[in-house]
Amino acid sequence: EVQLVESGGGLVQPGGSLRLSCAASGFTFSRYDMNWVRQVPGKGREWVSSINSVGDTSYSESVKGRFTISRDNAKNTLYLQMNILKPEDTAVYYCAVYNVVVVGGTKNYWGQGTQVTVSL
């Protein structure tokens, strides 16, 4: 069974930093692109960042230069280092993996999310 478990969220002041982690299991982590998305209540999920199986990264314009995505394939763990946090970064952050091969086809998975709140 595929599981994605995020951790590391919390309350931080503007300008501060947080590091999110996502522990993955139930699939061959090293073979898949991994993603971070976020959601504010009442809005749709917003893509934040992705990293492919060989470590190439991409970021949304809103976080480029402030966030860094990384992965440790030996630990089956995805990370998101978030620096210079802004109030508009407040959201629930999810890690996600798409098109995982399962019996009968492919499936997308998201973790349960971790809350990040940026406020004085």
Coordinates of N, CA and C in Angstrom, one line a residue:
E1 N 0.8 -1.2 0.0 CA 0.0 0.0 0.0 C 0.9 1.2 0.0
V2 N 0.6 2.2 -0.9 CA 1.3 3.4 -1.0 C 1.0 4.3 0.2
Q3 N 2.0 4.8 0.8 CA 1.8 5.8 1.9 C 2.7 6.9 1.8
L4 N 2.2 8.1 2.0 CA 3.0 9.4 2.0 C 2.7 10.1 3.3
V5 N 3.7 10.3 4.1 CA 3.4 10.9 5.4 C 4.3 12.2 5.6
E6 N 3.6 13.3 5.6 CA 4.3 14.6 5.7 C 4.5 15.0 7.2
S7 N 5.5 15.7 7.4 CA 5.8 16.3 8.8 C 6.6 17.6 8.6
G8 N 6.7 18.3 9.7 CA 7.6 19.5 9.7 C 6.8 20.8 9.7
G9 N 5.5 20.8 9.5 CA 4.8 22.0 9.4 C 4.7 22.7 10.8
G10 N 4.2 23.9 10.8 CA 4.0 24.6 12.1 C 3.8 26.1 11.9
L11 N 3.9 26.8 13.0 CA 3.7 28.3 13.0 C 5.1 29.0 12.9
V12 N 5.2 29.9 12.0 CA 6.5 30.6 11.9 C 6.2 32.0 11.5
Q13 N 7.1 32.9 11.9 CA 7.0 34.3 11.6 C 7.4 34.6 10.2
P14 N 6.9 35.7 9.6 CA 7.3 36.1 8.3 C 8.8 36.2 8.2
G15 N 9.5 35.7 7.2 CA 10.9 35.7 7.1 C 11.6 34.5 7.6
G16 N 10.8 33.7 8.3 CA 11.4 32.5 8.9 C 11.5 31.3 7.9
S17 N 11.9 30.2 8.5 CA 12.1 29.0 7.7 C 11.5 27.8 8.3
L18 N 11.1 26.8 7.5 CA 10.7 25.5 7.9 C 11.2 24.5 6.9
R19 N 11.3 23.2 7.3 CA 11.7 22.1 6.5 C 10.6 21.1 6.6
L20 N 10.0 20.8 5.5 CA 9.0 19.7 5.4 C 9.6 18.4 5.0
S21 N 9.1 17.3 5.5 CA 9.6 16.0 5.1 C 8.4 15.2 4.6
C22 N 8.6 14.3 3.8 CA 7.6 13.3 3.3 C 8.2 11.9 3.3
A23 N 7.8 11.1 4.2 CA 8.2 9.7 4.2 C 7.3 8.8 3.3
A24 N 7.9 8.2 2.3 CA 7.2 7.4 1.3 C 7.4 5.9 1.5
S25 N 6.4 5.1 1.2 CA 6.5 3.7 1.3 C 5.5 3.1 0.3
G26 N 5.7 1.8 0.0 CA 4.7 1.1 -0.8 C 5.0 1.2 -2.3
F27 N 6.0 1.9 -2.7 CA 6.3 1.9 -4.1 C 7.8 2.2 -4.3
T28 N 8.3 2.0 -5.5 CA 9.8 2.2 -5.7 C 10.0 3.7 -5.8
F29 N 10.3 4.3 -4.7 CA 10.4 5.8 -4.6 C 11.4 6.4 -5.6
S30 N 12.5 5.7 -5.8 CA 13.6 6.3 -6.6 C 13.2 6.4 -8.0
R31 N 12.2 5.7 -8.5 CA 11.8 5.7 -9.9 C 10.8 6.8 -10.3
Y32 N 10.3 7.5 -9.3 CA 9.2 8.4 -9.6 C 9.5 9.8 -9.3
D33 N 9.0 10.7 -10.2 CA 9.0 12.1 -9.9 C 8.1 12.4 -8.7
M34 N 8.5 13.3 -7.8 CA 7.8 13.6 -6.6 C 7.5 15.1 -6.6
N35 N 6.4 15.4 -5.9 CA 5.8 16.8 -6.0 C 5.4 17.3 -4.6
W36 N 5.4 18.6 -4.5 CA 4.8 19.3 -3.4 C 3.7 20.2 -4.0
V37 N 2.5 20.1 -3.3 CA 1.4 21.0 -3.7 C 0.9 21.5 -2.4
R38 N 0.1 22.6 -2.5 CA -0.4 23.2 -1.3 C -1.9 23.7 -1.5
Q39 N -2.6 23.8 -0.4 CA -4.0 24.2 -0.6 C -4.4 25.1 0.6
V40 N -5.1 26.2 0.2 CA -5.7 27.1 1.2 C -7.2 26.8 1.2
P41 N -7.8 26.7 2.4 CA -9.2 26.4 2.5 C -10.1 27.2 1.5
G42 N -10.9 26.6 0.8 CA -11.8 27.3 -0.2 C -11.2 27.4 -1.5
K43 N -9.9 27.0 -1.7 CA -9.3 27.1 -3.0 C -8.8 25.8 -3.5
G44 N -8.5 25.7 -4.7 CA -7.9 24.4 -5.3 C -6.5 24.2 -4.9
R45 N -6.0 23.0 -5.1 CA -4.6 22.7 -4.8 C -3.7 23.5 -5.8
E46 N -2.6 24.0 -5.3 CA -1.6 24.7 -6.1 C -0.3 24.0 -6.2
W47 N 0.2 23.8 -7.3 CA 1.5 23.1 -7.5 C 2.6 24.0 -6.9
V48 N 3.5 23.5 -6.2 CA 4.6 24.2 -5.6 C 6.0 23.9 -6.2
S49 N 6.3 22.6 -6.3 CA 7.6 22.2 -6.8 C 7.6 20.7 -7.1
S50 N 8.5 20.3 -8.0 CA 8.7 18.9 -8.4 C 10.1 18.6 -8.5
I51 N 10.4 17.3 -8.3 CA 11.8 16.8 -8.5 C 11.7 15.4 -9.2
N52 N 12.4 15.3 -10.3 CA 12.3 14.0 -11.0 C 13.3 13.0 -10.4
S53 N 13.3 11.8 -11.1 CA 14.0 10.7 -10.5 C 15.5 10.9 -10.5
V54 N 16.0 11.8 -11.3 CA 17.5 12.1 -11.4 C 17.8 13.4 -10.7
G55 N 16.8 14.0 -10.1 CA 17.2 15.2 -9.3 C 16.9 16.5 -9.9
D56 N 16.4 16.5 -11.1 CA 16.1 17.8 -11.7 C 14.9 18.4 -11.0
T57 N 14.9 19.7 -10.8 CA 13.9 20.4 -10.0 C 13.1 21.5 -10.8
S58 N 11.9 21.8 -10.4 CA 11.2 22.9 -10.9 C 10.3 23.5 -9.8
Y59 N 10.0 24.8 -10.0 CA 9.3 25.5 -8.9 C 8.3 26.5 -9.5
S60 N 7.2 26.7 -8.8 CA 6.3 27.7 -9.2 C 6.9 29.1 -9.0
E61 N 6.5 30.1 -9.8 CA 7.1 31.4 -9.7 C 6.9 32.0 -8.3
S62 N 5.9 31.6 -7.6 CA 5.6 32.2 -6.3 C 6.6 31.8 -5.2
V63 N 7.3 30.7 -5.5 CA 8.3 30.2 -4.5 C 9.7 30.1 -5.0
K64 N 9.9 30.3 -6.2 CA 11.2 30.2 -6.8 C 12.2 31.1 -6.1
G65 N 13.4 30.6 -5.8 CA 14.4 31.4 -5.1 C 14.2 31.3 -3.6
R66 N 13.1 30.8 -3.1 CA 12.9 30.8 -1.6 C 12.8 29.3 -1.1
F67 N 12.2 28.5 -1.9 CA 12.0 27.1 -1.6 C 13.0 26.2 -2.3
T68 N 13.4 25.1 -1.7 CA 14.3 24.1 -2.3 C 13.7 22.7 -2.1
I69 N 13.5 22.0 -3.2 CA 13.0 20.6 -3.1 C 14.2 19.7 -3.2
S70 N 14.2 18.6 -2.4 CA 15.3 17.6 -2.5 C 14.7 16.2 -2.2
R71 N 15.5 15.2 -2.4 CA 15.1 13.8 -2.1 C 16.2 13.0 -1.7
D72 N 16.0 12.0 -0.8 CA 17.0 11.1 -0.4 C 16.4 9.7 -0.7
N73 N 16.9 9.2 -1.8 CA 16.3 7.9 -2.3 C 16.7 6.7 -1.3
A74 N 17.8 6.8 -0.6 CA 18.2 5.8 0.3 C 17.2 5.7 1.5
K75 N 16.6 6.9 1.8 CA 15.7 7.0 3.0 C 14.2 7.1 2.5
N76 N 14.0 7.0 1.2 CA 12.6 7.1 0.6 C 11.9 8.4 1.2
T77 N 12.6 9.5 1.2 CA 12.1 10.7 1.8 C 12.3 11.9 0.9
L78 N 11.2 12.7 0.8 CA 11.2 13.9 0.0 C 11.2 15.1 1.0
Y79 N 11.9 16.2 0.6 CA 12.0 17.3 1.5 C 11.6 18.6 0.8
L80 N 11.2 19.6 1.5 CA 11.0 21.0 1.0 C 11.5 21.9 2.1
Q81 N 12.6 22.6 1.7 CA 13.2 23.6 2.6 C 12.6 24.9 2.1
M82 N 11.9 25.6 3.1 CA 11.2 26.8 2.8 C 11.8 27.9 3.6
N83 N 12.4 28.9 2.9 CA 13.0 30.1 3.5 C 12.3 31.3 3.1
I84 N 12.5 32.4 3.9 CA 11.9 33.7 3.6 C 10.4 33.5 3.5
L85 N 9.8 32.9 4.4 CA 8.4 32.6 4.3 C 7.5 33.8 4.4
K86 N 6.4 33.8 3.7 CA 5.5 35.0 3.6 C 4.1 34.5 4.1
P87 N 3.3 35.5 4.6 CA 2.0 35.1 5.0 C 1.2 34.3 3.9
E88 N 1.4 34.7 2.7 CA 0.7 34.0 1.6 C 1.2 32.6 1.3
D89 N 2.2 32.2 2.0 CA 2.6 30.8 2.0 C 1.8 29.9 2.9
T90 N 1.0 30.5 3.7 CA 0.1 29.8 4.6 C -0.8 28.8 3.9
A91 N -0.7 27.5 4.2 CA -1.5 26.5 3.5 C -1.3 25.2 4.1
V92 N -2.0 24.2 3.7 CA -1.7 22.8 4.0 C -0.9 22.3 2.8
Y93 N 0.3 21.7 3.2 CA 1.2 21.3 2.2 C 1.1 19.7 2.1
Y94 N 1.1 19.3 0.8 CA 0.9 17.8 0.6 C 2.1 17.4 -0.3
C95 N 2.6 16.2 -0.1 CA 3.5 15.6 -1.1 C 2.6 14.7 -1.9
A96 N 3.0 14.5 -3.2 CA 2.2 13.8 -4.1 C 3.1 13.0 -5.1
V97 N 2.6 11.9 -5.5 CA 3.2 11.1 -6.5 C 2.1 10.7 -7.5
Y98 N 2.4 10.8 -8.8 CA 1.4 10.5 -9.8 C 1.8 9.3 -10.7
N99 N 0.7 8.7 -11.2 CA 0.9 7.6 -12.1 C 1.7 6.4 -11.6
V100 N 1.5 6.1 -10.3 CA 2.1 4.9 -9.7 C 1.5 3.7 -10.3
V101 N 2.3 2.8 -10.8 CA 1.8 1.6 -11.4 C 1.2 0.7 -10.3
V102 N -0.1 0.4 -10.5 CA -0.8 -0.5 -9.6 C -1.5 -1.6 -10.5
V103 N -2.0 -2.6 -9.8 CA -2.8 -3.6 -10.5 C -3.9 -3.0 -11.3
G104 N -3.9 -3.1 -12.6 CA -5.0 -2.6 -13.3 C -4.8 -1.2 -14.0
G105 N -3.6 -0.6 -13.7 CA -3.4 0.7 -14.3 C -2.4 1.5 -13.5
T106 N -2.8 2.8 -13.3 CA -1.9 3.7 -12.5 C -2.8 4.5 -11.6
K107 N -2.2 5.1 -10.6 CA -3.0 5.8 -9.6 C -2.2 7.0 -9.0
N108 N -2.8 8.1 -8.7 CA -2.2 9.2 -8.0 C -2.4 9.1 -6.5
Y109 N -1.4 9.6 -5.8 CA -1.5 9.5 -4.3 C -1.0 10.9 -3.7
W110 N -1.7 11.2 -2.6 CA -1.3 12.4 -1.8 C -1.2 12.0 -0.4
G111 N -0.4 12.7 0.4 CA -0.3 12.4 1.8 C -1.5 13.1 2.5
Q112 N -1.4 13.1 3.9 CA -2.5 13.7 4.6 C -2.3 15.2 4.8
G113 N -1.2 15.7 4.5 CA -0.9 17.1 4.6 C -0.3 17.6 5.9
T114 N 0.4 18.7 5.9 CA 0.9 19.3 7.1 C 0.7 20.8 7.0
Q115 N 0.2 21.4 8.1 CA -0.2 22.8 8.1 C 1.0 23.7 8.3
V116 N 1.1 24.7 7.4 CA 2.1 25.7 7.5 C 1.4 27.0 7.7
T117 N 1.7 27.7 8.8 CA 1.1 29.0 9.1 C 2.2 30.0 9.3
V118 N 2.1 31.1 8.5 CA 3.1 32.2 8.5 C 2.4 33.4 9.1
S119 N 2.8 33.8 10.3 CA 2.0 34.9 10.9 C 2.9 35.4 12.1
L120 N 2.6 36.7 12.4 CA 3.3 37.3 13.5 C 2.7 36.8 14.8

